[in-house]
Tab-separated table of C-alpha atoms in Angstrom:
chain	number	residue	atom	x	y	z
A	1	UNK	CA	35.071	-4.646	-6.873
A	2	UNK	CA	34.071	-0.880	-7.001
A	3	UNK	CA	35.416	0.304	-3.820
A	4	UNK	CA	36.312	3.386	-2.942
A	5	UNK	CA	40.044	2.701	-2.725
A	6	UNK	CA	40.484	-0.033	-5.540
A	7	UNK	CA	42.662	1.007	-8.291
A	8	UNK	CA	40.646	0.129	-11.135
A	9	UNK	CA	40.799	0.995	-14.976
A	10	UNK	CA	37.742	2.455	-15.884
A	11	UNK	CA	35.337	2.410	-18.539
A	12	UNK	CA	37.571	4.875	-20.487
A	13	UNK	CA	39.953	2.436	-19.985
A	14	UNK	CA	38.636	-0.763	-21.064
A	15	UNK	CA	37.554	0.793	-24.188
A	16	UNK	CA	41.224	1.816	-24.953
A	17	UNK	CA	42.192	-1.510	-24.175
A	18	UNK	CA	40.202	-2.726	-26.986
A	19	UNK	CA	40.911	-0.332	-29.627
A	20	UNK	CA	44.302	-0.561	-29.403
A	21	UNK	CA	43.948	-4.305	-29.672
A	22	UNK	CA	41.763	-3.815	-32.653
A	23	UNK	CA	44.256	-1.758	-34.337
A	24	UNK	CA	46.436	-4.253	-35.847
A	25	UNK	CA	42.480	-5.666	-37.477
A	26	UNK	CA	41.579	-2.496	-39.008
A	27	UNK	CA	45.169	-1.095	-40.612
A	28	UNK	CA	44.934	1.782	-37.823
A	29	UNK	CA	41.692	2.983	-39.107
A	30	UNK	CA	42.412	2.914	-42.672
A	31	UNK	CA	39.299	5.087	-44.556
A	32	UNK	CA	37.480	3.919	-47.559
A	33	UNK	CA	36.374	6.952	-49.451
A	34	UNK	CA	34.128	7.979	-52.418
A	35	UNK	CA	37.365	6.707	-54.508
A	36	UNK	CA	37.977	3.478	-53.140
A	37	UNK	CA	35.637	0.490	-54.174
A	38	UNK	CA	33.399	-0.256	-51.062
A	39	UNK	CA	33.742	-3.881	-49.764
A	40	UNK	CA	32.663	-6.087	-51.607
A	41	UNK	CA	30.163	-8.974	-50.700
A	42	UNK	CA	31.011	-12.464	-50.973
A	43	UNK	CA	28.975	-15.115	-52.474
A	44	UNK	CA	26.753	-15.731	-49.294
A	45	UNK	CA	26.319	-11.572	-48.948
A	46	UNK	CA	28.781	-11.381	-46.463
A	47	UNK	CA	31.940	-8.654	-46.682
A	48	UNK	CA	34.961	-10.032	-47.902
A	49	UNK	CA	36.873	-11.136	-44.789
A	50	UNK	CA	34.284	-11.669	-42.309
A	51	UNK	CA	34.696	-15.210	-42.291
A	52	UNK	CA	32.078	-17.795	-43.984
A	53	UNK	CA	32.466	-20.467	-40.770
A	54	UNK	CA	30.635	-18.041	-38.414
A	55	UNK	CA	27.131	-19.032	-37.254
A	56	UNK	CA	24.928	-18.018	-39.649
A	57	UNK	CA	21.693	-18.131	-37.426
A	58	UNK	CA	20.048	-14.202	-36.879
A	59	UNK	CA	19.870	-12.997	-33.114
A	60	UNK	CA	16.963	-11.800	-31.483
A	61	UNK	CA	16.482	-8.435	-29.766
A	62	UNK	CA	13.335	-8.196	-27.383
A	63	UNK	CA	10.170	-6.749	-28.450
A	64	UNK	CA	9.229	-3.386	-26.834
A	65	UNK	CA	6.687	-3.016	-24.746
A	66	UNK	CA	5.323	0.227	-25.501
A	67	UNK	CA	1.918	1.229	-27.256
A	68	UNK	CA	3.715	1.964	-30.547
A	69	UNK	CA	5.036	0.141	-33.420
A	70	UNK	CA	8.581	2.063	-34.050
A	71	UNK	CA	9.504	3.480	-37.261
A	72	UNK	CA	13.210	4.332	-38.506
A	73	UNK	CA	14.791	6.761	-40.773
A	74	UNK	CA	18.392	6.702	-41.577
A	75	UNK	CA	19.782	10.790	-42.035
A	76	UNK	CA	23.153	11.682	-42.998
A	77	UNK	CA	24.419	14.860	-41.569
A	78	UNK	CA	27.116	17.071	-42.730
A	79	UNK	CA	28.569	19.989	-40.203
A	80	UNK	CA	30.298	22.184	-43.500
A	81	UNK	CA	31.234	24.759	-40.659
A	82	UNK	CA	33.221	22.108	-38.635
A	83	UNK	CA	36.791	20.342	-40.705
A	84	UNK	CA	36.788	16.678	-39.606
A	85	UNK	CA	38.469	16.676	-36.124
A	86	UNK	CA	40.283	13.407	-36.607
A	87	UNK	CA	41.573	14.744	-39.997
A	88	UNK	CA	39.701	12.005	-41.738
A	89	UNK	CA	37.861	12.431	-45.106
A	90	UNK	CA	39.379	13.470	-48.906
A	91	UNK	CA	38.739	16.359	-51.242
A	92	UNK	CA	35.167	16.115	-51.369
A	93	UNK	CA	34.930	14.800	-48.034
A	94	UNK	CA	36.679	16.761	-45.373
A	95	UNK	CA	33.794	18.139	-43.234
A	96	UNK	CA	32.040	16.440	-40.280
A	97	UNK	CA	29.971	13.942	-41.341
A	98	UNK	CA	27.129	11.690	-39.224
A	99	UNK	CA	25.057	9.304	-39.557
A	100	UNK	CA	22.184	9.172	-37.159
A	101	UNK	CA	18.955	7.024	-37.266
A	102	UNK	CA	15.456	9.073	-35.936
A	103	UNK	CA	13.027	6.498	-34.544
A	104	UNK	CA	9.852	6.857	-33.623
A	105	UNK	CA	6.106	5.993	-32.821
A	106	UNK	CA	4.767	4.104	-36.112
A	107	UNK	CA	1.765	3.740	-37.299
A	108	UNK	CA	-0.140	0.137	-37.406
A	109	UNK	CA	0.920	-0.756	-40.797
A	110	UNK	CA	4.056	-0.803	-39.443
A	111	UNK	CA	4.738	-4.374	-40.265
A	112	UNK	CA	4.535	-4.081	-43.692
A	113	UNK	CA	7.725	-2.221	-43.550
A	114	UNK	CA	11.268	-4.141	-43.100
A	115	UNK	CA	12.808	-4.289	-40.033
A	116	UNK	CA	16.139	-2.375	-39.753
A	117	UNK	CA	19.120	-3.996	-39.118
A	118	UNK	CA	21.134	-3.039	-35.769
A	119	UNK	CA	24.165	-2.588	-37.678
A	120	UNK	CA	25.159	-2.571	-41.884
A	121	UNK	CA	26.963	-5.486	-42.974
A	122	UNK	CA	29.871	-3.275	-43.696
A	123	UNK	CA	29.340	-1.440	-39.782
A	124	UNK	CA	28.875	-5.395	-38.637
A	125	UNK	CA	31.926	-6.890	-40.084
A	126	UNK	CA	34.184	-4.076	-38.160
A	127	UNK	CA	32.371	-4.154	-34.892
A	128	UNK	CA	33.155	-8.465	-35.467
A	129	UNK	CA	36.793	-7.388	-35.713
A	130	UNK	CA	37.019	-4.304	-33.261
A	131	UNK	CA	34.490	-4.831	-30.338
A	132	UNK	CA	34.729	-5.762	-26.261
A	133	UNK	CA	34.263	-9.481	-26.540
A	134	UNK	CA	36.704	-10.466	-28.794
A	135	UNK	CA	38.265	-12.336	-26.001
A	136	UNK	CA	35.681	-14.339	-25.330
A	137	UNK	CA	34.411	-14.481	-29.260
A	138	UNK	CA	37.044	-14.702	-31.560
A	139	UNK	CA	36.343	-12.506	-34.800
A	140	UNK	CA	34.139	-14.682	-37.300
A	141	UNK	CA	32.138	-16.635	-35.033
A	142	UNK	CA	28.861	-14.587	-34.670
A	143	UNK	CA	27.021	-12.899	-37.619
A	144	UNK	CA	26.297	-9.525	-36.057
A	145	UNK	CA	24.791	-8.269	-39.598
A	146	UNK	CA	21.723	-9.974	-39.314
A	147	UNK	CA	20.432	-9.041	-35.537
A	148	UNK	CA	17.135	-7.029	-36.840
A	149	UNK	CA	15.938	-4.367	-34.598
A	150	UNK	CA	12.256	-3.717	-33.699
A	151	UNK	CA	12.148	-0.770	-36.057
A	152	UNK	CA	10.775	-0.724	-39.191
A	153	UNK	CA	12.502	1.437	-41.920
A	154	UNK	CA	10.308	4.226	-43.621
A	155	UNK	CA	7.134	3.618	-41.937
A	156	UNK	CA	4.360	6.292	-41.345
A	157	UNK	CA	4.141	8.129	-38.416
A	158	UNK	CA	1.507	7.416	-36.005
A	159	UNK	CA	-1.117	9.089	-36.025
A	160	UNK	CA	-1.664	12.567	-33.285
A	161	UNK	CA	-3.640	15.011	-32.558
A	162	UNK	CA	-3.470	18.201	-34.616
A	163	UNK	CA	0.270	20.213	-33.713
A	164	UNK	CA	0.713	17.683	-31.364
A	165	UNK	CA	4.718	17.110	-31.046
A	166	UNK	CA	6.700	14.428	-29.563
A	167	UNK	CA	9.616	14.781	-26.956
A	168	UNK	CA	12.929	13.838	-28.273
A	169	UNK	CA	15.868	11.620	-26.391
A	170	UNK	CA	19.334	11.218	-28.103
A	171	UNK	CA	21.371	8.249	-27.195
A	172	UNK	CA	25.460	8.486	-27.636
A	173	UNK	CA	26.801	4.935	-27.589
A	174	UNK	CA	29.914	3.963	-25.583
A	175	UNK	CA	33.380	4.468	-27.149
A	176	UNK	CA	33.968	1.815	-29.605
A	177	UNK	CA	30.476	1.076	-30.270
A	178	UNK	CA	28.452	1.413	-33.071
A	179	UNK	CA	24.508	3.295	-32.418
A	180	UNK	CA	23.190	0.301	-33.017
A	181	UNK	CA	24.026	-1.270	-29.732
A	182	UNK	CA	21.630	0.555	-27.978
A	183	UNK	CA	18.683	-0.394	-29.886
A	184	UNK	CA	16.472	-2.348	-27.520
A	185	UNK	CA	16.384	0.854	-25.003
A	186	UNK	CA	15.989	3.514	-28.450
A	187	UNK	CA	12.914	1.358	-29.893
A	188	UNK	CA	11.313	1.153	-26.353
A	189	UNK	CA	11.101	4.756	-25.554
A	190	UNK	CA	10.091	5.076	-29.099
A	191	UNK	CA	7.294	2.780	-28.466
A	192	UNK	CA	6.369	4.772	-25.706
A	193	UNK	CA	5.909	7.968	-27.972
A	194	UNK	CA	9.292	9.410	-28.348
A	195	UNK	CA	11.211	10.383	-31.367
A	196	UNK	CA	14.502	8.732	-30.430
A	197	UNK	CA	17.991	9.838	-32.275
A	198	UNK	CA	20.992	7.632	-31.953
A	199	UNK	CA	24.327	8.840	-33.378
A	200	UNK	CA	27.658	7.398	-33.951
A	201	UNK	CA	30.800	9.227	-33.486
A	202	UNK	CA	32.382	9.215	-37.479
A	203	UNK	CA	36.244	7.429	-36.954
A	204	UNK	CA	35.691	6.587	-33.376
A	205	UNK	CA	33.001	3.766	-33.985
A	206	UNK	CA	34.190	0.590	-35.850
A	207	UNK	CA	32.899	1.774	-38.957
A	208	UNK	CA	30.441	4.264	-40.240
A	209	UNK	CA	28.753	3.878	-43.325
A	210	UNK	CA	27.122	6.769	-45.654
A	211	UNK	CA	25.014	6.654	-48.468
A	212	UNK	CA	26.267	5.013	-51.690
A	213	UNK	CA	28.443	2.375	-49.175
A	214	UNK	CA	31.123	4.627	-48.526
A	215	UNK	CA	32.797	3.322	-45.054
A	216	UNK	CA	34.625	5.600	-42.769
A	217	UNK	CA	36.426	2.984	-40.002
A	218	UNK	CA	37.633	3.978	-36.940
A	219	UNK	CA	40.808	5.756	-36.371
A	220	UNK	CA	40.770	5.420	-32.741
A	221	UNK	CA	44.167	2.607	-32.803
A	222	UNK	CA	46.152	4.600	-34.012
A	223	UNK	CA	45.211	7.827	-32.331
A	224	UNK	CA	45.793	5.879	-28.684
A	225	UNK	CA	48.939	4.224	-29.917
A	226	UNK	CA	50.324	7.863	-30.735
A	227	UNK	CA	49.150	9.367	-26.927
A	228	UNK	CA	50.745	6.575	-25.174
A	229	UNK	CA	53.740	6.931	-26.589
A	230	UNK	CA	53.751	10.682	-26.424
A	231	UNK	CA	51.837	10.861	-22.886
A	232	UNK	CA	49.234	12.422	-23.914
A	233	UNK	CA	46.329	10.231	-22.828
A	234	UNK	CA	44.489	12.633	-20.808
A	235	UNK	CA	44.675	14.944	-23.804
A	236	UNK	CA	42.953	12.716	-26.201
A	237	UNK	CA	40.087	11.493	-24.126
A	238	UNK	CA	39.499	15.108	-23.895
A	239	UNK	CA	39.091	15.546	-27.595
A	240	UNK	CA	37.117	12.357	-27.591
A	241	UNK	CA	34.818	13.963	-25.023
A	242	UNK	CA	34.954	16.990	-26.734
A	243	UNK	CA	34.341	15.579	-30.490
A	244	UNK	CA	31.263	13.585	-29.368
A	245	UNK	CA	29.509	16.779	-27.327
A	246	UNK	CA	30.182	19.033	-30.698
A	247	UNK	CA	28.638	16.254	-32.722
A	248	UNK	CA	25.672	16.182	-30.122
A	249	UNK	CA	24.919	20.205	-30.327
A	250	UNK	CA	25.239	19.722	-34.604
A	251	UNK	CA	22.574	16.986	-34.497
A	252	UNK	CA	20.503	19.237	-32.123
A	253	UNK	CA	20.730	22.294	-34.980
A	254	UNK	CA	20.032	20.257	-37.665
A	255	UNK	CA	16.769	18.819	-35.686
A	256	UNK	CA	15.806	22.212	-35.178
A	257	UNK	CA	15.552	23.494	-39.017
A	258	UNK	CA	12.502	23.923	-40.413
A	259	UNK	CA	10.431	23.539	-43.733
A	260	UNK	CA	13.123	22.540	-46.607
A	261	UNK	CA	15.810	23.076	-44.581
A	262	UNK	CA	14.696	19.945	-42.342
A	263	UNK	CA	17.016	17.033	-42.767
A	264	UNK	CA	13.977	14.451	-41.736
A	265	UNK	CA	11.683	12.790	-44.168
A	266	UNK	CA	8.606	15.019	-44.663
A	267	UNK	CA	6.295	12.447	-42.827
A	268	UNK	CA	8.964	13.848	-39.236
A	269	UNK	CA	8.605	17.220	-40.054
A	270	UNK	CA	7.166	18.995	-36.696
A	271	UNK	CA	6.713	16.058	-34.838
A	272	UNK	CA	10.459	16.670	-32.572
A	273	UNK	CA	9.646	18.894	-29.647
A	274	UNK	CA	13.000	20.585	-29.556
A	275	UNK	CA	11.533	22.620	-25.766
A	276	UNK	CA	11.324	18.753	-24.641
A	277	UNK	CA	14.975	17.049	-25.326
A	278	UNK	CA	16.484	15.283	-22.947
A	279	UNK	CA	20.175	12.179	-23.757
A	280	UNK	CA	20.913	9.204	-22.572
A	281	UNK	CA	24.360	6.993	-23.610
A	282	UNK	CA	26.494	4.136	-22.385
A	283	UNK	CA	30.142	4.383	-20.816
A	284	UNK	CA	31.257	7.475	-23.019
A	285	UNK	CA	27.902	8.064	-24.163
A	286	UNK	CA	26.739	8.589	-20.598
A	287	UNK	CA	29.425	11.036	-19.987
A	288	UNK	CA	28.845	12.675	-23.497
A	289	UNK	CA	25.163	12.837	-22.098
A	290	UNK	CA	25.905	14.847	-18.971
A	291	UNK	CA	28.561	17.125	-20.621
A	292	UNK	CA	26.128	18.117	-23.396
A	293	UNK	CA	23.618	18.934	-20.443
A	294	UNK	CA	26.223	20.947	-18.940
A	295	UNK	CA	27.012	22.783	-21.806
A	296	UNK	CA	24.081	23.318	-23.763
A	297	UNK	CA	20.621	24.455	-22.344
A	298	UNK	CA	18.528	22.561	-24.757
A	299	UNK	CA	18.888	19.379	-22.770
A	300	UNK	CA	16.302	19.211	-19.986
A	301	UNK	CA	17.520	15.917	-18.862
A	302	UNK	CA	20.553	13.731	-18.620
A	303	UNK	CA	20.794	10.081	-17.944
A	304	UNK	CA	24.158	8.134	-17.811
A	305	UNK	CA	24.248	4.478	-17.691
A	306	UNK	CA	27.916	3.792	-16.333
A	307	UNK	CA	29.967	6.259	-18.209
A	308	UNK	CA	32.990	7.747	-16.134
A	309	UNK	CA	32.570	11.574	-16.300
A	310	UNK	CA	36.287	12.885	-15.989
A	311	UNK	CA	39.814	12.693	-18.299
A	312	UNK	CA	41.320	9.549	-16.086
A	313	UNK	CA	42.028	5.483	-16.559
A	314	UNK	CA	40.922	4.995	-13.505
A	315	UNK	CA	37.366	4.901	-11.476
A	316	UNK	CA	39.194	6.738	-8.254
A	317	UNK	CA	41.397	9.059	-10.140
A	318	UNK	CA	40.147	13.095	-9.417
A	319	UNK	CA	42.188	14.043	-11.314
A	320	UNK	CA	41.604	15.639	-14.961
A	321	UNK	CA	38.046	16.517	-14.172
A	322	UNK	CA	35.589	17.375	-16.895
A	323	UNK	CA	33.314	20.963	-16.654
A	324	UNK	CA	30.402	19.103	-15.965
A	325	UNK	CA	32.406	17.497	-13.042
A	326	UNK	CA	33.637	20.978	-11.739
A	327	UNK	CA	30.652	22.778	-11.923
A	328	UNK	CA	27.921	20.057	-11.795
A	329	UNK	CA	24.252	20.466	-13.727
A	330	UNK	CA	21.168	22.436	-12.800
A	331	UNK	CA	18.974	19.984	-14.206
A	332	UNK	CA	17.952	16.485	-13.462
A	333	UNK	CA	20.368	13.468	-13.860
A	334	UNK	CA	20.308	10.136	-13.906
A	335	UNK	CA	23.049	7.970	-12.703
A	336	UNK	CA	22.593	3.819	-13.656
A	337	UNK	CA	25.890	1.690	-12.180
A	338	UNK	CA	27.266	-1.313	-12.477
A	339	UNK	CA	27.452	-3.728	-8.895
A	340	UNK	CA	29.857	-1.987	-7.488
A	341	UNK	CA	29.863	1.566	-8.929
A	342	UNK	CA	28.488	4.817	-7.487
A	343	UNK	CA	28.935	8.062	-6.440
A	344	UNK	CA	30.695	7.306	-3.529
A	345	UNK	CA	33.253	4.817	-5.471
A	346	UNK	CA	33.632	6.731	-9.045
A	347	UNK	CA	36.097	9.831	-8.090
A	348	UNK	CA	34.116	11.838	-11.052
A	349	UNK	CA	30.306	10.894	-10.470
A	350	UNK	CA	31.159	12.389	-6.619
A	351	UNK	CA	31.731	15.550	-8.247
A	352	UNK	CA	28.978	15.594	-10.184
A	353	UNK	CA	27.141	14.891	-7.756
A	354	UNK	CA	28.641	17.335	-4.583
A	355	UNK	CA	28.522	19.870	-7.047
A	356	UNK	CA	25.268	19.724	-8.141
A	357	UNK	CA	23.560	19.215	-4.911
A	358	UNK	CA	25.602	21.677	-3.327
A	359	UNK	CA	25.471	24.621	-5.812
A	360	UNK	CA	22.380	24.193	-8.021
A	361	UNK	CA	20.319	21.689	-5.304
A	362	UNK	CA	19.753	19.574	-7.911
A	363	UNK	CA	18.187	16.149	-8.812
A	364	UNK	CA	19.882	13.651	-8.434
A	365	UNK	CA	19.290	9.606	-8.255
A	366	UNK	CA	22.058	7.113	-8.061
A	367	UNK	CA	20.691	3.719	-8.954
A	368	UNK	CA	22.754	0.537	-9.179
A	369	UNK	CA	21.791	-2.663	-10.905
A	370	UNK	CA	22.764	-5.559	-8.843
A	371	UNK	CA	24.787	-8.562	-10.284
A	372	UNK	CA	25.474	-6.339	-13.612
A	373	UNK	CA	28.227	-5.185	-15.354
A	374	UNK	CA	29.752	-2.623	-18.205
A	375	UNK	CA	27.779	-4.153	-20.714
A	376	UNK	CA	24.464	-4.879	-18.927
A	377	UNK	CA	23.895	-1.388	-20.199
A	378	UNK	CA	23.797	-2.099	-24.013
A	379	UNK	CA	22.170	-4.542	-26.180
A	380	UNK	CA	24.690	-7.419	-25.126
A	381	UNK	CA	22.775	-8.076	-22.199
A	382	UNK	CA	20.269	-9.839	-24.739
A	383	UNK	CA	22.806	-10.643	-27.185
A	384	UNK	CA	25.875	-12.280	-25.390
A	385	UNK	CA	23.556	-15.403	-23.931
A	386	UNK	CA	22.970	-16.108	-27.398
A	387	UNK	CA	26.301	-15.957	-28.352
A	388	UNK	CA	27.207	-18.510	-25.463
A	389	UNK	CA	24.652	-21.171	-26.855
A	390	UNK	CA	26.029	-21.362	-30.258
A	391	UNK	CA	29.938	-20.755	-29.701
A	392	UNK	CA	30.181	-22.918	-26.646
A	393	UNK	CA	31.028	-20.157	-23.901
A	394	UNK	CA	30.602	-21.467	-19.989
A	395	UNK	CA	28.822	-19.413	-17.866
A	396	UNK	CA	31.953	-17.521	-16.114
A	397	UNK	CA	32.679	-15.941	-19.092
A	398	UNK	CA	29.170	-15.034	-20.173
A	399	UNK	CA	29.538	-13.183	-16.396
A	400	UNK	CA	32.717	-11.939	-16.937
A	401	UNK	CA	30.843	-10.341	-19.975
A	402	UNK	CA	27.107	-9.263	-18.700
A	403	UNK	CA	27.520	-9.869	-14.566
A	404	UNK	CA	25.282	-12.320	-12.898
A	405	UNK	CA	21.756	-10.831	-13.060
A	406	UNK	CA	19.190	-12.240	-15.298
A	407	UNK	CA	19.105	-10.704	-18.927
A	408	UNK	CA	15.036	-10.394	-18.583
A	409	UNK	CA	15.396	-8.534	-15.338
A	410	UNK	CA	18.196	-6.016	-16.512
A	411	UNK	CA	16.356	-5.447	-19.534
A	412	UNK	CA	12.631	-4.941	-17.894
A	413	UNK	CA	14.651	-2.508	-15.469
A	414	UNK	CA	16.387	-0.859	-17.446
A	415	UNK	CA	13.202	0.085	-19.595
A	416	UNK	CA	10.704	0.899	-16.233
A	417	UNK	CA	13.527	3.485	-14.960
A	418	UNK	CA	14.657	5.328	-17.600
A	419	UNK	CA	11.412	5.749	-19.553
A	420	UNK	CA	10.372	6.770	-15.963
A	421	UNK	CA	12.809	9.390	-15.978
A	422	UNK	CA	12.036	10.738	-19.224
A	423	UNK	CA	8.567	10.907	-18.802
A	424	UNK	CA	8.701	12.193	-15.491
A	425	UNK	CA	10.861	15.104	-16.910
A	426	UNK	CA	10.050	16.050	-20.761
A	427	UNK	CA	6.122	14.949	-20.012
A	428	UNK	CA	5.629	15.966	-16.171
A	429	UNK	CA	4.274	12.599	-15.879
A	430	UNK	CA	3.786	10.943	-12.440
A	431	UNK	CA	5.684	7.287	-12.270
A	432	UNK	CA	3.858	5.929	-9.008
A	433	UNK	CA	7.358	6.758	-6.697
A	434	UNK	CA	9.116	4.012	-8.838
A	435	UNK	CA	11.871	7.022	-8.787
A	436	UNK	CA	11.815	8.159	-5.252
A	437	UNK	CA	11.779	4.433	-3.545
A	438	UNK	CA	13.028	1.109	-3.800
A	439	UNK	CA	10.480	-1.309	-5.728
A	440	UNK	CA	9.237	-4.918	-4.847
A	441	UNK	CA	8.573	-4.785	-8.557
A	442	UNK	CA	12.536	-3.993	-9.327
A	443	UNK	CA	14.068	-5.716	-6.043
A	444	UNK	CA	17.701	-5.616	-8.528
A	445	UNK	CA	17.875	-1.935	-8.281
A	446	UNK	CA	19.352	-0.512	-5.526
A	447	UNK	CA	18.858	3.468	-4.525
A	448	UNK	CA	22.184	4.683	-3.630
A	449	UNK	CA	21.615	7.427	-0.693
């Protein structure tokens, strides 16, 4: 798959797919609000309605590997000079809200902090009922709430040298998913001395919850229901694109405040290098990555791992392109495929890249993961093996799921290149060629000329 002249849905499209089919298990993205009673937990701790038969066991996420213990801090962000674009929220409630974890380097008394989960219990028992695998894993068969990350909530900051600040990456997940499911990439470049900020996209992940247990669920069923009927696809995965780069630039303002008017604990304050900032996301996330680069200068560098970068449902489609597709970037980005896609097979990555070679000259590297798939690029690589042992699933659908390459390998990868990207562009770092030339170390990645 992933030729040139295969008519393929893309990434976009798989994550419609699965919204829609979540629709009918959410109520269309019903909204609990500050006056409707939050779930409720059940005897065991669970939500109502997750289901008590699941496998109760917690999953493991690998360690990093960097220097660093990590550190997390949950923020919640409101935009009061942006109305809710989705139209979601109630008196009280009807501006842009976020929620966005910061992690970062930690101090060695680290441990003594817990560990934060990847997702709330509330957050988990949506993504259970609204996520990509629910055709291989039925809803109430895996207990998502209690994967722990390797971050450790309210912990000091590491120690540095006097004014000495920290570059900052922000990750945008892929549509559907909540920021949690890029946590073993987030904690490793946070273990490697960046402050790392990870957002979701309020009523377009499977739930979002604020402060006080408020849950805002994801309106996305009901919103794709309404454009297919109307035609207006291409329209709303513009507004999706659109939604997720304006939450992007918020999060970058609010990063930027000083003194008081800082939204990080005090222990963060002045550590973010806002002159070093570069994004990084999954699917949607990837392309939310390169269009914030496009449109906002404060982004130094852009990596995309498999995100389609244009308004289409399918990989050879040129049609609908986005701005950043048009008019290409000036500054360094990354692309990271699946087997089988590139810039020679993706209709909107070959604009990105023929634009930005040939106007702006510039860098570019195209770098596919052999034997992978969608989801290599997210924390299902790890998780979806585990899944398998305990539910039963044979091997063709674990590949169907996470390709044929070996977890370990994706994940070690995965970590070397894009930490060598970042450092190589928000530290000036040298990474030994591992960016320039095929690796004996890395013989799964393939450069794509």
């Amino acid at each position: 798959m992933g030729t040139g002249v295969e008519r393929r849905v893309t990434r976009w499209g798989a994550a419609v797919g699965v919204l829609v089919m979540g629709g009918a298990l959410v109520a269309g993205g019903a909204i609990a609000t500050a006056g409707t009673a939050p779930e409720k937990p059940s005897a065991t701790g669970r939500p109502a309605g997750t289901g008590e038969s699941r496998a109760s066991a917690a999953m493991t996420l690998p360690a990093p590997t960097g220097r660093y213990q990590v550190g997390t801090a949950a923020l919640h962000l409101i935009d009061r000079q942006r109305r809710d674009p989705w139209g979601g929220g109630t008196p009280g409630h009807r501006y842009r809200e976020l929620m966005v974890s910061v992690r970062y380097p930690a101090g060695a008394t680290a441990g003594r902090y817990p560990r934060a989960a990847q997702m709330t219990p509330r957050e988990a028992a949506a993504f259970d009922r609204m996520n990509s695998f629910s055709e291989q894993v039925p809803p109430g068969k895996v207990a998502w709430q209690a994967t722990r990350t390797a971050a450790h909530t309210g912990a000091p900051v590491a120690a540095r040298r006097p004014g000495q600040r920290l570059p900052v990456v922000l990750y945008s997940p892929g549509a559907g998913d909540p920021r949690g499911f890029g946590s073993t990439l987030c904690d490793e470049l946070a273990s490697r001395g960046y402050v790392v900020v990870t957002l979701d996209h309020t009523y377009e992940a499977p739930a979002v919850e604020f402060p006080g247990g408020r849950v805002a669920r994801s309106v996305m069923p009901a919103e794709i229901t309404k454009a297919q009927k109307a035609g207006r696809m291409t329209e709303l995965l513009r507004k999706v694109s659109a939604v997720r780069v304006a939450d992007t630039r918020f999060v970058l303002d609010e990063l930027g405040r000083r003194g008081d008017a800082s939204p990080l604990p005090r222990g963060l304050r002045g550590v973010p290098d806002m002159g070093a900032v570069g994004m990084f996301g999954q699917s949607a996330g990837g392309f939310t990555a390169a269009q914030t680069m496009h449109d906002d200068r404060r982004i130094r560098a852009a990596a995309n791992l498999d995100g389609v970068m244009g308004y289409t449902q399918r990989d050879d489609d040129p049609s609908n392109p986005s701005t950043v597709g048009r008019d290409g970037v000036d500054r360094p980005l990354l692309l990271m495929g699946m087997d089988g896609d590139t810039h020679h097979t993706v209709a909107s990555w070959g604009a990105v890249w023929e634009h930005s070679k040939g106007r702006h000259g510039a860098w570019l590297r195209d770098l596919t993961l052999r034997g992978s798939r969608h989801a290599t690029y997210t924390d299902a690589e790890t998780l979806i093996p585990q899944v398998a042992r305990r539910v039963g699933l044979p091997p063709a659908e674990v590949a169907k799921m996470i390709g044929s390459v070996r977890p370990a390998r994706a994940v070690a990868a995965q970590r070397a290149y894009v930490s060598a990207f970042f450092d190589r562009w928000l530290r000036g770092r040298e990474d030994g060629g591992l960016l320039d030339r095929p690796s004996a170390h890395y013989p799964e990645v393939r450069f794509v000329p």
